[in-house]
JSON list of C-alpha atoms in Angstrom, two decimals:
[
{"chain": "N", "resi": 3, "resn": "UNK", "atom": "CA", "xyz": [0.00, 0.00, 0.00]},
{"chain": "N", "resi": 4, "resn": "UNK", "atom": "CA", "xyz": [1.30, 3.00, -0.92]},
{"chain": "N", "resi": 5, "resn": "UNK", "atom": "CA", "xyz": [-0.24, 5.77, 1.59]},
{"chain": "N", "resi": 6, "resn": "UNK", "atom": "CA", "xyz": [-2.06, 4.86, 4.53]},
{"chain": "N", "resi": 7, "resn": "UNK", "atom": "CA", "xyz": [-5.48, 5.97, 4.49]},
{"chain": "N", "resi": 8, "resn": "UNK", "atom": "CA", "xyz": [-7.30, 8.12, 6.98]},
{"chain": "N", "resi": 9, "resn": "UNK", "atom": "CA", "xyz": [-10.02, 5.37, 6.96]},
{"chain": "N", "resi": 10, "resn": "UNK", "atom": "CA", "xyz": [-7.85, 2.67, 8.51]},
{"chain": "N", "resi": 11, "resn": "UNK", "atom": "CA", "xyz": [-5.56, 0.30, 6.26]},
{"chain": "N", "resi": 12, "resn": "UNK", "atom": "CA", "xyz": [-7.37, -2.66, 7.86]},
{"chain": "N", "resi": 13, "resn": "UNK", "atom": "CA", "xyz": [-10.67, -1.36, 6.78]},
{"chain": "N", "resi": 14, "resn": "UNK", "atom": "CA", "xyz": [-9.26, -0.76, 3.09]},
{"chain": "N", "resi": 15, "resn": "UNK", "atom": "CA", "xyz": [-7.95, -4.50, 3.05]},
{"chain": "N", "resi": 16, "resn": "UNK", "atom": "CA", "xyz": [-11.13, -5.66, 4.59]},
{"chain": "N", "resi": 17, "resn": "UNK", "atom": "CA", "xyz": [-13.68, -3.57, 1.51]},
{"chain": "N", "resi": 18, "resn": "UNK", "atom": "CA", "xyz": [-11.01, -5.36, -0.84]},
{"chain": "N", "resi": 19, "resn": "UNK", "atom": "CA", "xyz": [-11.53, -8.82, 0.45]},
{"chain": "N", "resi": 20, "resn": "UNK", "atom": "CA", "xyz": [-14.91, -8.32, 0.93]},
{"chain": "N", "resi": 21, "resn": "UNK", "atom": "CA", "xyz": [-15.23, -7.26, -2.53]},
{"chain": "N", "resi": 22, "resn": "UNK", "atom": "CA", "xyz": [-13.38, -10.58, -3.72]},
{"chain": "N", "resi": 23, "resn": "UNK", "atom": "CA", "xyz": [-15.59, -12.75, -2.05]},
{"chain": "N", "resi": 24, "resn": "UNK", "atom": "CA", "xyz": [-18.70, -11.23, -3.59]},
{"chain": "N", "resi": 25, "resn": "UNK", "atom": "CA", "xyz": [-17.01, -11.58, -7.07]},
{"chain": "N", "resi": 26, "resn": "UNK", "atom": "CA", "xyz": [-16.43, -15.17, -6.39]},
{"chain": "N", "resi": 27, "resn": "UNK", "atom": "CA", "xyz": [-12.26, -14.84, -6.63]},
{"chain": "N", "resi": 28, "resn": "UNK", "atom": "CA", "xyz": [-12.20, -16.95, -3.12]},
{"chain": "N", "resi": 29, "resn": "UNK", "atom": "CA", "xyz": [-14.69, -19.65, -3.51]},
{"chain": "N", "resi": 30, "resn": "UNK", "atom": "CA", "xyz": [-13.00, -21.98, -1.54]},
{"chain": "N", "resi": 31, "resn": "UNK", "atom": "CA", "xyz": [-10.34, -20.40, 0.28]},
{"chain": "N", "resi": 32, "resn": "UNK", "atom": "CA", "xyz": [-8.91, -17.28, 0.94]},
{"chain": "N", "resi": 33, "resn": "UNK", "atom": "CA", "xyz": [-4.77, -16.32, 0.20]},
{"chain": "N", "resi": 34, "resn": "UNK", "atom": "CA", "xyz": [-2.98, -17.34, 3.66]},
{"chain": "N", "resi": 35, "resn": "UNK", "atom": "CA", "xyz": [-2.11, -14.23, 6.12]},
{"chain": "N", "resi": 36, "resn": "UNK", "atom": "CA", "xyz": [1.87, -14.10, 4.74]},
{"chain": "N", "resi": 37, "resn": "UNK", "atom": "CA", "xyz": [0.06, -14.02, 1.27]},
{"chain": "N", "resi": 38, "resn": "UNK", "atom": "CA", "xyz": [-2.16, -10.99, 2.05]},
{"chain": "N", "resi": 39, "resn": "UNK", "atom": "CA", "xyz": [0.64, -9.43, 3.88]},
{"chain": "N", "resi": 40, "resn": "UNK", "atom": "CA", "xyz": [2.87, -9.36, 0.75]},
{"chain": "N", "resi": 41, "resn": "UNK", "atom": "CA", "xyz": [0.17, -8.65, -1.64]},
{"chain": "N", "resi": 42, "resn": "UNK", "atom": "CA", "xyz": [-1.12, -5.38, 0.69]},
{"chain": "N", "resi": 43, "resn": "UNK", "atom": "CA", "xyz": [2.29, -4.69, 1.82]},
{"chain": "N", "resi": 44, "resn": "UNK", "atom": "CA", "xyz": [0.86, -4.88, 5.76]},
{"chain": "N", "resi": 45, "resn": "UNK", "atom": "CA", "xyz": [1.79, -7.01, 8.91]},
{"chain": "N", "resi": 46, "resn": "UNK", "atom": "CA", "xyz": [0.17, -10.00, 10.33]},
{"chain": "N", "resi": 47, "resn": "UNK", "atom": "CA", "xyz": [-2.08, -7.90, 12.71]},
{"chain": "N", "resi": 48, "resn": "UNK", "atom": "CA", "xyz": [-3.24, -5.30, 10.31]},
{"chain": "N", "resi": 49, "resn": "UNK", "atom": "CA", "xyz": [-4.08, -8.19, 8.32]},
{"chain": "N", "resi": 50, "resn": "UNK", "atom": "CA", "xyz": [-5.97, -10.12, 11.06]},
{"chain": "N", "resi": 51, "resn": "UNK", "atom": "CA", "xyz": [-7.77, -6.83, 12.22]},
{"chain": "N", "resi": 52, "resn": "UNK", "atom": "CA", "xyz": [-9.29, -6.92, 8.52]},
{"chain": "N", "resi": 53, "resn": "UNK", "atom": "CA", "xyz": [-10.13, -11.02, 8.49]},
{"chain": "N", "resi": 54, "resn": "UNK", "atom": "CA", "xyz": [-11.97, -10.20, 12.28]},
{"chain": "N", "resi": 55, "resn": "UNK", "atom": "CA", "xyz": [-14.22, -7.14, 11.10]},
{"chain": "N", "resi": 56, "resn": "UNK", "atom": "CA", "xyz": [-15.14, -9.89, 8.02]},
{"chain": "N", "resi": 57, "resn": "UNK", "atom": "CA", "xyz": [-15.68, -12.68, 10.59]},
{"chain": "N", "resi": 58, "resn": "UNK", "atom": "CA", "xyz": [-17.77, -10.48, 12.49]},
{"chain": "N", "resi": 59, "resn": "UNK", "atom": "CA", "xyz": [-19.71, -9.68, 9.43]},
{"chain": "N", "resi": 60, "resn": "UNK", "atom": "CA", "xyz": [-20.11, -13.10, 9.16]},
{"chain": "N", "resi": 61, "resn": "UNK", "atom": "CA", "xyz": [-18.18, -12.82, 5.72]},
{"chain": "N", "resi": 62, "resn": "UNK", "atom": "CA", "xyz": [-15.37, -15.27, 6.24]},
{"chain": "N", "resi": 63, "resn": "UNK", "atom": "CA", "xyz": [-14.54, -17.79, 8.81]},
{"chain": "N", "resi": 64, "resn": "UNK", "atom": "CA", "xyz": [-11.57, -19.51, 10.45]},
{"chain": "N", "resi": 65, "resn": "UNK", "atom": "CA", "xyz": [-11.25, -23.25, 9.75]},
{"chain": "N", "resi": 66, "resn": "UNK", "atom": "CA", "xyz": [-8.52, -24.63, 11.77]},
{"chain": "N", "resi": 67, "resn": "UNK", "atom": "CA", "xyz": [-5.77, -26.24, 9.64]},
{"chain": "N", "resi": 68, "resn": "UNK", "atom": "CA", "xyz": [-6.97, -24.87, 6.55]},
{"chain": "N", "resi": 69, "resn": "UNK", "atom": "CA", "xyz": [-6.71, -21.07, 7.35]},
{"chain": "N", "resi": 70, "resn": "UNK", "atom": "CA", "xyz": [-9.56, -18.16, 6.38]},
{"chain": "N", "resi": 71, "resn": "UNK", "atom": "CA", "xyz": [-12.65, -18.96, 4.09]},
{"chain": "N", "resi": 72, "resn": "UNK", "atom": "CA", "xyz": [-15.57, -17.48, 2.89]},
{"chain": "N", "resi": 73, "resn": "UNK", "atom": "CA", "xyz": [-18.42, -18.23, 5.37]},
{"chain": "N", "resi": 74, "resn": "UNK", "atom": "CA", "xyz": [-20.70, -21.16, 4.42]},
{"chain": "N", "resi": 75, "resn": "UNK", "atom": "CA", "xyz": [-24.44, -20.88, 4.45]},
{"chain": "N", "resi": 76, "resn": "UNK", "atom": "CA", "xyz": [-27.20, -18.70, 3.27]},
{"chain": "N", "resi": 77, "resn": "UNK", "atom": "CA", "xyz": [-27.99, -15.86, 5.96]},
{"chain": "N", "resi": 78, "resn": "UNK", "atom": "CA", "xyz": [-25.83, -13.16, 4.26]},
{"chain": "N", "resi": 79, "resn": "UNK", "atom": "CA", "xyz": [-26.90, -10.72, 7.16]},
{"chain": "N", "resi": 80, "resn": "UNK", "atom": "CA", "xyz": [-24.17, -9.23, 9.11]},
{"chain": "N", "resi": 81, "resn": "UNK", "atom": "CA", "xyz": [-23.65, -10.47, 12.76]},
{"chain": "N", "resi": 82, "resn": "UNK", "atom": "CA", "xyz": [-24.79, -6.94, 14.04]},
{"chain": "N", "resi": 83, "resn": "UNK", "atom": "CA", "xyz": [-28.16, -7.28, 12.01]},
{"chain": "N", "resi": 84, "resn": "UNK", "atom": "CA", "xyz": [-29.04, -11.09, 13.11]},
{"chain": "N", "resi": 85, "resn": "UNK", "atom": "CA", "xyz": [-28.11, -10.04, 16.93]},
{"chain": "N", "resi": 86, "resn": "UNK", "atom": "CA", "xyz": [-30.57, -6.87, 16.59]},
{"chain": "N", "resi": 87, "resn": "UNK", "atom": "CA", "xyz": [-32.97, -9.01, 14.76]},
{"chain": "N", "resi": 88, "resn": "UNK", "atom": "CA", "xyz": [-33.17, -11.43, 17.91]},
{"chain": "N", "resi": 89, "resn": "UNK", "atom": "CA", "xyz": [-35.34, -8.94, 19.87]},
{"chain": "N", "resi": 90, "resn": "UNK", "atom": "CA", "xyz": [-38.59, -9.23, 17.09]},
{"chain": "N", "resi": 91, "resn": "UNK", "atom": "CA", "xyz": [-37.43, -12.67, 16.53]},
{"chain": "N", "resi": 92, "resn": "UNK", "atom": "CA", "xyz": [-37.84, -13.80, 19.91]},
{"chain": "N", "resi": 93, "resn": "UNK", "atom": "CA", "xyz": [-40.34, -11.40, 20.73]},
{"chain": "N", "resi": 94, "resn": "UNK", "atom": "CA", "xyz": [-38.82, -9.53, 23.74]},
{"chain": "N", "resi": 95, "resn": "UNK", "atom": "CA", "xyz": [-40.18, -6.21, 25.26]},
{"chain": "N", "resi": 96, "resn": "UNK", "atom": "CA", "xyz": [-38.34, -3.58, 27.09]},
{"chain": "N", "resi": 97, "resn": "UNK", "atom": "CA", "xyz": [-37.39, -4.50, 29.77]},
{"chain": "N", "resi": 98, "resn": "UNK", "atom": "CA", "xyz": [-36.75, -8.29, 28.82]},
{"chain": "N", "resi": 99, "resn": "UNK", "atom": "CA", "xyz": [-33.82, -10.59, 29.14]},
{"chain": "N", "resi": 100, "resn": "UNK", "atom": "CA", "xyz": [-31.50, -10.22, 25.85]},
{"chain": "N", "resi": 101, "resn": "UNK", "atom": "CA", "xyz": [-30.11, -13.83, 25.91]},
{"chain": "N", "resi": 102, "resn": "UNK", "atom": "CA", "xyz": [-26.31, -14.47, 27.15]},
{"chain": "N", "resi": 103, "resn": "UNK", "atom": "CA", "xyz": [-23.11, -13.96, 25.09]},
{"chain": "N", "resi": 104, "resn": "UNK", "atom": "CA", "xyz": [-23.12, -18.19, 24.99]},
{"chain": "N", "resi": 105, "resn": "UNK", "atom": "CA", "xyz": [-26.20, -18.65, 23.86]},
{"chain": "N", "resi": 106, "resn": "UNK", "atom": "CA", "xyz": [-25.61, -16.20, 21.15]},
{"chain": "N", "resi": 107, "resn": "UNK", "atom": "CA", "xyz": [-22.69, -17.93, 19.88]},
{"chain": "N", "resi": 108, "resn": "UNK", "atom": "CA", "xyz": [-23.85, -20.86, 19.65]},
{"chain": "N", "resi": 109, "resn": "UNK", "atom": "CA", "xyz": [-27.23, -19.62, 17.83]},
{"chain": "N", "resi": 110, "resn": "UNK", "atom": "CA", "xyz": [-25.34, -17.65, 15.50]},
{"chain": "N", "resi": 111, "resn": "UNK", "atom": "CA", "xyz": [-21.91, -19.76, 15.10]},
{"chain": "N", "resi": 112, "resn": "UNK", "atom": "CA", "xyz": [-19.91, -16.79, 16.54]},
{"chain": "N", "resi": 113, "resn": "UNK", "atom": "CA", "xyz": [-16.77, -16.32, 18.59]},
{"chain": "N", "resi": 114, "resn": "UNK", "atom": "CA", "xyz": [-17.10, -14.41, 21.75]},
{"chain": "N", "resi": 115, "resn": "UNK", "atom": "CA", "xyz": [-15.08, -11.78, 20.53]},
{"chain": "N", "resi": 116, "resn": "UNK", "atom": "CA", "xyz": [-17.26, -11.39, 17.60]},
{"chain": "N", "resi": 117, "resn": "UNK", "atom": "CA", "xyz": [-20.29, -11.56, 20.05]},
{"chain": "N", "resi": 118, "resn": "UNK", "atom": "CA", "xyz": [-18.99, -9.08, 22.46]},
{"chain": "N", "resi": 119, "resn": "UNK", "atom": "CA", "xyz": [-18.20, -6.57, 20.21]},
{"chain": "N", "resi": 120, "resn": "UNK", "atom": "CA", "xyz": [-21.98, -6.70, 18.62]},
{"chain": "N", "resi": 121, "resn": "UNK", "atom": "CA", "xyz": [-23.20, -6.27, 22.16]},
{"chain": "N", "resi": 122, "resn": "UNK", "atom": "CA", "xyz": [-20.97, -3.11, 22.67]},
{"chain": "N", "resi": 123, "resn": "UNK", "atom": "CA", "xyz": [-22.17, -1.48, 19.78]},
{"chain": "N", "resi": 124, "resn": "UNK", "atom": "CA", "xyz": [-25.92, -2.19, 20.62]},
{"chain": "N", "resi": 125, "resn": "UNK", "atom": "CA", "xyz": [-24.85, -0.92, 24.36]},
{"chain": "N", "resi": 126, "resn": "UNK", "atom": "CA", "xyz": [-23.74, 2.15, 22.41]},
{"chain": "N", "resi": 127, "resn": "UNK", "atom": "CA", "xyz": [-27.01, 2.43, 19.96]},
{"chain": "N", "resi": 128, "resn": "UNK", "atom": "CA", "xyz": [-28.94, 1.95, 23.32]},
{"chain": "N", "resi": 129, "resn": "UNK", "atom": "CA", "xyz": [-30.56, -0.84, 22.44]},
{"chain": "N", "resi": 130, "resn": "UNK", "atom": "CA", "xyz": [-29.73, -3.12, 25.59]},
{"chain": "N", "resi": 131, "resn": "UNK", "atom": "CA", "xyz": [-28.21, -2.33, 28.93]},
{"chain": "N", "resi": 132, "resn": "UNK", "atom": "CA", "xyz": [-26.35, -4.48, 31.26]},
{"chain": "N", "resi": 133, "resn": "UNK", "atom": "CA", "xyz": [-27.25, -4.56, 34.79]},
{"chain": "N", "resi": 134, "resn": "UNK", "atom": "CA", "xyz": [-23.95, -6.55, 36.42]},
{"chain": "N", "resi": 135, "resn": "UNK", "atom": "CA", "xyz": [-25.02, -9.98, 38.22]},
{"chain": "N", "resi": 136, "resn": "UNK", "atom": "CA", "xyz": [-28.48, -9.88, 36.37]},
{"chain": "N", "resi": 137, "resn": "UNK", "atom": "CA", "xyz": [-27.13, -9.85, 32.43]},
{"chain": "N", "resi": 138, "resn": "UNK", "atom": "CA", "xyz": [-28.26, -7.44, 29.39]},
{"chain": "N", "resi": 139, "resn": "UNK", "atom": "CA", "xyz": [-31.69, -6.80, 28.58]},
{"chain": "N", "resi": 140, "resn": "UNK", "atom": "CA", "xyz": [-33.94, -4.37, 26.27]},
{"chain": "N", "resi": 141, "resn": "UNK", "atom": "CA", "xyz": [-33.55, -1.14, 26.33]},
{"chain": "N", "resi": 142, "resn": "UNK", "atom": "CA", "xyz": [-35.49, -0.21, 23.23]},
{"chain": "N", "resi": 143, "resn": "UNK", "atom": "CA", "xyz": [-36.63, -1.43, 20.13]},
{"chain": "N", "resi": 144, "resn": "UNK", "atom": "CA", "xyz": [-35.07, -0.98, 17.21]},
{"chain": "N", "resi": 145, "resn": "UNK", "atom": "CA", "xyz": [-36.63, 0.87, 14.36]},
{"chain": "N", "resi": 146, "resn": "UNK", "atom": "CA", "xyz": [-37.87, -0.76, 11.43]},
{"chain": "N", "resi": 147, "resn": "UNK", "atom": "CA", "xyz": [-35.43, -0.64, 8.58]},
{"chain": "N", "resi": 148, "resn": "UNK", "atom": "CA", "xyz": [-35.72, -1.60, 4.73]},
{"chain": "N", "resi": 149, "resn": "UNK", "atom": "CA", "xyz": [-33.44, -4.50, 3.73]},
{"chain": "N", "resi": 150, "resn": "UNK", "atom": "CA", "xyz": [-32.26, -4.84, 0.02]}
]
C-alpha cells in the first residue's frame, strides 16, 4: 500500500476482500495471512484486524488447519443485524432478558469476541443495557429498517 489511508488500512484491506468474495475470486479459500501481507504490503495484525471485522460480518470464517474462508451458508446478514434481529425474533419487550453472550454464539456460530463486540455497539445504539449480576436486557426497540 502506498499511503495509509485516513479510513484505517485494515478497513481498506477488509472492503477489498470483501469485494473478492462477492465476485467469487475466493470460492474456496482465501490467500494465507503471509500471502495478504505481501500482496497489501501490511503485517500479520493489520491483516488479522481486517479477516476479524469480516468474521464479524459473518463474511469469512476460520477453519482450523486450513486457514480463512468465505463463510458457508445462506444468511448473508451481518452479525450486528441477526443479533438486533433477535429482539422481534424472539419477541422480547423492554425491559426483557437479551439472551447471554453463549447462547448467542452458539445460535449464531460466533466467537465471543465477535459476540462481544456486537453487544458493545448495541450498548452504544442503546438498544440493551447491562445490569452486572443480572445480564443485558432491552432497552429499546429498534426501528424498522428496509433491507435490500
Amino acid at each position: 500500500m502506498p499511503q495509509a489511508s485516513p479510513r484505517g488500512t485494515y478497513l481498506v484491506i477488509a472492503e477489498a476482500l470483501r469485494a473478492e468474495i462477492q465476485e467469487g475470486e475466493s470460492a474456496d479459500a482465501l490467500p494465507s495471512e503471509a500471502d495478504m501481507m505481501r500482496l497489501h504490503g501490511v503485517g500479520r495484525n493489520t491483516i488479522r484486524r481486517a479477516l476479524k471485522v469480516l468474521e464479524a460480518d459473518g463474511v469469512v470464517e476460520s477453519v482450523p488447519g486450513i486457514g480463512w474462508r468465505p463463510a458457508r451458508g445462506g444468511d448473508r446478514r451481518s452479525l450486528a443485524e441477526r443479533m438486533t434481529d433477535v429482539i422481534a425474533e424472539d419477541s422480547l419487550s423492554v425491559g426483557d432478558a437479551y439472551p447471554s453472550e453463549a447462547k448467542l454464539c452458539e445460535r449464531f456460530g460466533a466467537s465471543r469476541t465477535a459476540v462481544r463486540r456486537v453487544l458493545a455497539q448495541m450498548e452504544g445504539n442503546g438498544l440493551l443495557t447491562t445490569v452486572h449480576g443480572k445480564g443485558r436486557t432491552v432497552r429499546a426497540l429498534p426501528t424498522p429498517t428496509t433491507r435490500p
